[in-house]
Amino acid sequence: TSRSQFQLVTSRGFCRTTTRTDHNISARVIANRDGQNKPDSWSDYQIAPHRLQAPEATGERAAQSALEALGGCSIGSRSCPVLLAPRAAHSLTQHFFQAVNGNELARGSSFLRDSLGQVIFAEHIDVLEDPFLVGGTASACFDTDGVAGQRRAVVEHGMVSGYFLGAYSARRLGMVSTGNAQGAHNLTLKSRLTRPEDDLPTMLRKLHTGLLVTHLMGDGVRLASGDYSRAAQGFWVENGQIQFPVEQITIAGHLREMFAGIVAVGSDTLTQGNISGGSVLIDRLRIGGQ
């Protein structure tokens, strides 16, 4: 638990102070069976202590994840539908933010340069930003330039409708700051097709046969080209039912195709850090295995 105060004073007469608290709880466990060890962890981070997950729930979530992964094996290489569990799905939103971040755009080092007004995602997808969300872990009245953000859709009906700009990158691009000098504020990836009953079991039925990814490892994303390849761990699914744990594989594709290939987003919403969203079903990715 920590308490901090931030004050910004600029030569243009801006003078404001904000105070916040931060609360974090985490558990790391090692499951063991027949000589096989499988580590895993779970954590929760909130700015209000009453919102923090109970210690027992944190430990149980980590333990369940580690136990379920015991006995994992690789599978043969193939192309198939992939369902990203919420924690893994958040990385898609993070990659989008990185690709339309003003610093990357100003350097010309993003595959989404000049993407404003282009349909990049499936047309049922929206990505929303809310810097004024009550209790949001990334809420802020102003950024480190003294510019206020705004509630907005950065993706609407699949179309990129906004970048993430600080004052410096905005000047380089000939645009106006969006109040994102210190990053994104409370991003949510949503689908206009999602129904309240679209929990994880329902999403598994939509997947039918394919790979459920629960963990992603490594840094195999190339923002300049959009090429994507990451080590993964999860479960093989047939007829909407989990069959066995899978490890020692990679999933690969291109971020532009992955964004456009989102079939569904679950109602199993998870908030971690500055990103919220449910599980994400992608129509097809390449699986590298045995």
Short mmCIF file of C-alpha atoms in Angstrom, two decimals:
data_model
loop_
_atom_site.label_atom_id
_atom_site.label_comp_id
_atom_site.label_asym_id
_atom_site.label_seq_id
_atom_site.Cartn_x
_atom_site.Cartn_y
_atom_site.Cartn_z
CA THR A 1 0.00 0.00 0.00
CA SER A 2 1.31 3.46 -0.84
CA ARG A 3 0.14 7.06 -0.84
CA SER A 4 1.61 9.62 -3.22
CA GLN A 5 1.20 13.24 -4.21
CA PHE A 6 2.03 14.75 -7.59
CA GLN A 7 2.35 18.45 -8.29
CA LEU A 8 2.91 19.97 -11.73
CA VAL A 9 3.99 23.57 -12.20
CA THR A 10 4.80 24.88 -15.69
CA SER A 11 6.20 28.11 -17.10
CA ARG A 12 2.82 28.77 -18.69
CA GLY A 13 1.14 29.20 -15.32
CA PHE A 14 -0.26 25.69 -14.83
CA CYS A 15 -0.23 24.64 -11.15
CA ARG A 16 -2.17 21.61 -9.96
CA THR A 17 -1.76 18.85 -7.35
CA THR A 18 -3.22 15.35 -7.20
CA THR A 19 -3.09 12.78 -4.41
CA ARG A 20 -3.73 9.06 -4.73
CA THR A 21 -3.36 5.74 -2.96
CA ASP A 22 -2.27 2.45 -4.54
CA HIS A 23 -3.00 -1.03 -3.20
CA ASN A 24 -1.57 -4.26 -4.60
CA ILE A 25 -1.91 -7.89 -3.62
CA SER A 26 -0.26 -10.85 -5.33
CA ALA A 27 0.34 -14.55 -4.82
CA ARG A 28 2.89 -16.81 -6.51
CA VAL A 29 2.55 -20.57 -6.13
CA ILE A 30 4.18 -23.76 -7.38
CA ALA A 31 2.02 -26.81 -8.05
CA ASN A 32 3.68 -30.23 -7.99
CA ARG A 33 2.54 -33.61 -9.27
CA ASP A 34 4.66 -36.66 -10.10
CA GLY A 35 7.84 -34.61 -10.01
CA GLN A 36 6.53 -31.91 -12.35
CA ASN A 37 6.54 -28.32 -11.06
CA LYS A 38 4.28 -25.66 -12.52
CA PRO A 39 4.58 -22.08 -11.20
CA ASP A 40 1.84 -19.49 -11.59
CA SER A 41 0.70 -16.24 -10.04
CA TRP A 42 -2.25 -13.90 -9.70
CA SER A 43 -2.45 -10.28 -8.62
CA ASP A 44 -4.87 -7.42 -8.16
CA TYR A 45 -4.22 -3.68 -8.12
CA GLN A 46 -6.66 -0.98 -7.03
CA ILE A 47 -6.54 2.63 -5.88
CA ALA A 48 -9.31 2.05 -3.31
CA PRO A 49 -8.64 -0.61 -0.62
CA HIS A 50 -12.27 -1.82 -0.45
CA ARG A 51 -12.07 -2.80 -4.14
CA LEU A 52 -9.03 -5.04 -3.60
CA GLN A 53 -9.50 -8.78 -4.03
CA ALA A 54 -9.44 -10.82 -0.82
CA PRO A 55 -6.13 -12.58 -0.04
CA GLU A 56 -7.88 -15.98 -0.05
CA ALA A 57 -9.36 -15.35 -3.50
CA THR A 58 -5.99 -14.21 -4.86
CA GLY A 59 -4.25 -17.34 -3.60
CA GLU A 60 -7.01 -19.66 -4.81
CA ARG A 61 -6.93 -18.11 -8.30
CA ALA A 62 -3.16 -18.61 -8.56
CA ALA A 63 -3.37 -22.17 -7.19
CA GLN A 64 -6.20 -23.18 -9.53
CA SER A 65 -4.32 -21.88 -12.56
CA ALA A 66 -1.13 -23.72 -11.59
CA LEU A 67 -2.93 -27.01 -10.87
CA GLU A 68 -4.88 -26.95 -14.13
CA ALA A 69 -1.65 -26.53 -16.12
CA LEU A 70 0.00 -29.68 -14.71
CA GLY A 71 0.55 -32.39 -17.30
CA GLY A 72 0.73 -29.99 -20.22
CA CYS A 73 2.12 -31.13 -23.57
CA SER A 74 2.82 -29.67 -26.98
CA ILE A 75 0.61 -30.19 -30.04
CA GLY A 76 1.35 -30.45 -33.73
CA SER A 77 1.72 -27.30 -35.80
CA ARG A 78 -1.51 -26.12 -37.42
CA SER A 79 -3.78 -23.15 -38.10
CA CYS A 80 -6.93 -22.92 -36.01
CA PRO A 81 -9.25 -20.55 -34.12
CA VAL A 82 -7.76 -19.15 -30.91
CA LEU A 83 -9.58 -17.89 -27.82
CA LEU A 84 -7.52 -15.54 -25.65
CA ALA A 85 -8.58 -15.62 -21.99
CA PRO A 86 -9.07 -12.09 -20.56
CA ARG A 87 -5.58 -11.71 -19.08
CA ALA A 88 -3.99 -12.77 -22.39
CA ALA A 89 -6.48 -10.76 -24.44
CA HIS A 90 -5.41 -7.54 -22.71
CA SER A 91 -2.13 -7.75 -24.62
CA LEU A 92 -4.02 -7.06 -27.89
CA THR A 93 -5.29 -3.76 -26.51
CA GLN A 94 -1.79 -2.95 -25.27
CA HIS A 95 -0.28 -3.66 -28.70
CA PHE A 96 -2.87 -1.39 -30.34
CA PHE A 97 -2.04 1.40 -27.88
CA GLN A 98 1.68 1.01 -28.61
CA ALA A 99 1.06 1.08 -32.37
CA VAL A 100 -0.94 4.34 -32.30
CA ASN A 101 1.14 6.00 -29.61
CA GLY A 102 2.36 9.42 -30.74
CA ASN A 103 6.04 8.69 -30.07
CA GLU A 104 6.00 5.63 -32.35
CA LEU A 105 3.99 7.45 -35.00
CA ALA A 106 6.32 10.48 -34.97
CA ARG A 107 9.30 8.18 -35.48
CA GLY A 108 7.50 6.40 -38.31
CA SER A 109 8.16 3.09 -36.55
CA SER A 110 4.59 1.74 -36.35
CA PHE A 111 2.72 -0.41 -38.84
CA LEU A 112 -0.38 1.71 -38.05
CA ARG A 113 1.12 5.05 -39.11
CA ASP A 114 -1.46 7.08 -41.07
CA SER A 115 -4.20 4.74 -39.81
CA LEU A 116 -6.53 7.52 -38.58
CA GLY A 117 -9.90 7.01 -40.24
CA GLN A 118 -9.05 3.47 -41.39
CA VAL A 119 -11.03 0.37 -40.41
CA ILE A 120 -8.44 -1.77 -38.62
CA PHE A 121 -10.58 -3.92 -36.30
CA ALA A 122 -13.65 -5.99 -37.04
CA GLU A 123 -16.54 -3.54 -37.44
CA HIS A 124 -18.28 -4.64 -34.23
CA ILE A 125 -15.27 -3.58 -32.10
CA ASP A 126 -14.92 -0.36 -30.08
CA VAL A 127 -11.99 0.71 -27.90
CA LEU A 128 -12.93 3.32 -25.29
CA GLU A 129 -10.79 5.57 -23.08
CA ASP A 130 -12.02 7.21 -19.87
CA PRO A 131 -9.49 9.23 -17.83
CA PHE A 132 -12.23 10.26 -15.38
CA LEU A 133 -13.49 6.79 -14.42
CA VAL A 134 -14.24 6.75 -10.69
CA GLY A 135 -11.91 4.23 -9.05
CA GLY A 136 -10.03 3.63 -12.28
CA THR A 137 -6.40 2.67 -11.75
CA ALA A 138 -5.31 4.89 -14.68
CA SER A 139 -7.63 7.83 -14.04
CA ALA A 140 -6.03 11.29 -14.14
CA CYS A 141 -7.22 14.89 -14.19
CA PHE A 142 -4.27 15.91 -16.39
CA ASP A 143 -1.13 14.42 -17.89
CA THR A 144 2.50 15.38 -17.30
CA ASP A 145 2.13 18.24 -19.79
CA GLY A 146 -0.81 19.69 -17.85
CA VAL A 147 -3.30 18.66 -20.55
CA ALA A 148 -6.61 17.05 -19.60
CA GLY A 149 -7.70 13.93 -21.44
CA GLN A 150 -11.24 13.18 -22.55
CA ARG A 151 -13.76 10.38 -22.58
CA ARG A 152 -13.62 9.13 -26.14
CA ALA A 153 -13.72 6.20 -28.54
CA VAL A 154 -10.27 5.63 -30.02
CA VAL A 155 -11.79 2.85 -32.13
CA GLU A 156 -15.42 3.08 -33.26
CA HIS A 157 -17.08 0.44 -35.43
CA GLY A 158 -13.58 -0.92 -36.07
CA MET A 159 -12.25 2.43 -37.34
CA VAL A 160 -9.29 4.21 -35.70
CA SER A 161 -10.76 7.53 -34.57
CA GLY A 162 -7.95 8.80 -32.33
CA TYR A 163 -4.26 8.52 -31.47
CA PHE A 164 -2.55 8.79 -28.06
CA LEU A 165 -0.61 12.05 -28.13
CA GLY A 166 1.38 14.11 -25.67
CA ALA A 167 2.34 17.71 -26.41
CA TYR A 168 5.72 16.78 -27.92
CA SER A 169 4.49 14.04 -30.27
CA ALA A 170 1.46 16.16 -31.22
CA ARG A 171 3.73 19.01 -32.33
CA ARG A 172 5.86 16.64 -34.39
CA LEU A 173 2.77 15.26 -36.11
CA GLY A 174 1.12 18.65 -36.59
CA MET A 175 -1.79 17.59 -34.36
CA VAL A 176 -3.27 18.48 -30.96
CA SER A 177 -2.38 16.74 -27.68
CA THR A 178 -4.94 14.22 -26.42
CA GLY A 179 -3.65 14.36 -22.83
CA ASN A 180 -1.75 11.07 -23.08
CA ALA A 181 1.81 12.18 -22.31
CA GLN A 182 2.04 9.50 -19.61
CA GLY A 183 0.13 6.76 -21.42
CA ALA A 184 -3.42 5.57 -21.90
CA HIS A 185 -6.23 6.06 -19.38
CA ASN A 186 -8.55 3.13 -18.58
CA LEU A 187 -8.88 1.45 -21.98
CA THR A 188 -11.76 -0.96 -22.64
CA LEU A 189 -12.04 -3.22 -25.69
CA LYS A 190 -15.71 -4.02 -26.37
CA SER A 191 -17.83 -5.73 -29.00
CA ARG A 192 -21.27 -4.50 -30.02
CA LEU A 193 -22.25 -8.18 -30.37
CA THR A 194 -21.45 -9.18 -26.77
CA ARG A 195 -24.39 -10.40 -24.68
CA PRO A 196 -24.51 -10.72 -20.86
CA GLU A 197 -24.53 -14.53 -21.12
CA ASP A 198 -21.26 -14.64 -23.12
CA ASP A 199 -19.17 -15.96 -20.23
CA LEU A 200 -16.10 -18.18 -20.69
CA PRO A 201 -18.07 -21.46 -21.12
CA THR A 202 -20.15 -19.76 -23.83
CA MET A 203 -17.00 -18.45 -25.51
CA LEU A 204 -15.55 -21.98 -25.45
CA ARG A 205 -18.63 -23.18 -27.29
CA LYS A 206 -18.13 -20.41 -29.86
CA LEU A 207 -14.52 -21.54 -30.24
CA HIS A 208 -15.81 -25.12 -30.67
CA THR A 209 -12.46 -26.68 -31.62
CA GLY A 210 -9.20 -24.81 -31.21
CA LEU A 211 -6.80 -23.35 -28.67
CA LEU A 212 -7.63 -21.50 -25.45
CA VAL A 213 -4.64 -19.33 -24.51
CA THR A 214 -4.28 -18.42 -20.84
CA HIS A 215 -0.65 -17.24 -20.76
CA LEU A 216 1.60 -15.41 -23.23
CA MET A 217 5.36 -15.21 -22.82
CA GLY A 218 8.20 -13.40 -24.51
CA ASP A 219 8.38 -10.30 -26.65
CA GLY A 220 7.75 -11.44 -30.21
CA VAL A 221 5.85 -8.38 -31.47
CA ARG A 222 7.39 -6.13 -34.13
CA LEU A 223 5.53 -2.81 -34.11
CA ALA A 224 7.25 -1.58 -37.25
CA SER A 225 5.87 -4.46 -39.33
CA GLY A 226 2.97 -5.78 -37.22
CA ASP A 227 4.43 -9.29 -37.20
CA TYR A 228 3.38 -11.28 -34.13
CA SER A 229 4.86 -14.45 -32.62
CA ARG A 230 4.74 -15.31 -28.93
CA ALA A 231 5.19 -18.38 -26.75
CA ALA A 232 1.88 -19.51 -25.30
CA GLN A 233 0.30 -21.84 -22.77
CA GLY A 234 -3.31 -22.90 -22.44
CA PHE A 235 -5.71 -25.72 -23.28
CA TRP A 236 -6.84 -27.65 -26.33
CA VAL A 237 -10.63 -27.49 -26.79
CA GLU A 238 -12.91 -29.80 -28.77
CA ASN A 239 -16.67 -29.44 -29.17
CA GLY A 240 -16.58 -26.54 -26.70
CA GLN A 241 -14.97 -28.60 -23.92
CA ILE A 242 -11.43 -28.35 -22.53
CA GLN A 243 -9.53 -31.59 -23.31
CA PHE A 244 -5.98 -31.17 -21.95
CA PRO A 245 -3.39 -28.50 -21.04
CA VAL A 246 -1.00 -27.31 -23.76
CA GLU A 247 2.48 -25.80 -23.43
CA GLN A 248 5.71 -25.36 -25.42
CA ILE A 249 3.94 -23.79 -28.40
CA THR A 250 3.90 -20.44 -30.18
CA ILE A 251 1.05 -18.52 -31.74
CA ALA A 252 1.82 -16.35 -34.76
CA GLY A 253 0.14 -14.00 -37.19
CA HIS A 254 -0.03 -10.32 -38.11
CA LEU A 255 -1.58 -7.78 -35.73
CA ARG A 256 -3.64 -6.16 -38.49
CA GLU A 257 -5.14 -9.55 -39.39
CA MET A 258 -5.64 -10.40 -35.72
CA PHE A 259 -7.53 -7.15 -35.05
CA ALA A 260 -9.69 -7.68 -38.15
CA GLY A 261 -10.22 -11.34 -37.28
CA ILE A 262 -11.86 -10.80 -33.88
CA VAL A 263 -15.06 -12.84 -34.00
CA ALA A 264 -16.37 -12.22 -30.49
CA VAL A 265 -15.55 -10.63 -27.12
CA GLY A 266 -16.79 -12.27 -23.94
CA SER A 267 -18.71 -10.73 -21.05
CA ASP A 268 -16.12 -12.23 -18.64
CA THR A 269 -14.62 -8.76 -18.16
CA LEU A 270 -11.37 -8.47 -16.23
CA THR A 271 -9.66 -5.20 -15.28
CA GLN A 272 -5.91 -5.23 -14.72
CA GLY A 273 -3.88 -2.05 -14.72
CA ASN A 274 -5.20 0.39 -17.30
CA ILE A 275 -6.96 -2.20 -19.50
CA SER A 276 -10.38 -3.86 -19.24
CA GLY A 277 -12.04 -6.44 -21.43
CA GLY A 278 -13.23 -10.00 -21.73
CA SER A 279 -11.93 -13.04 -23.60
CA VAL A 280 -11.32 -12.50 -27.32
CA LEU A 281 -12.00 -15.07 -30.05
CA ILE A 282 -9.83 -14.74 -33.19
CA ASP A 283 -10.86 -16.62 -36.32
CA ARG A 284 -7.45 -18.15 -37.10
CA LEU A 285 -3.80 -18.08 -35.99
CA ARG A 286 -0.80 -20.24 -36.77
CA ILE A 287 0.23 -22.63 -34.00
CA GLY A 288 3.83 -23.74 -33.84
CA GLY A 289 4.32 -26.97 -31.92
CA GLN A 290 5.90 -30.36 -32.39
#
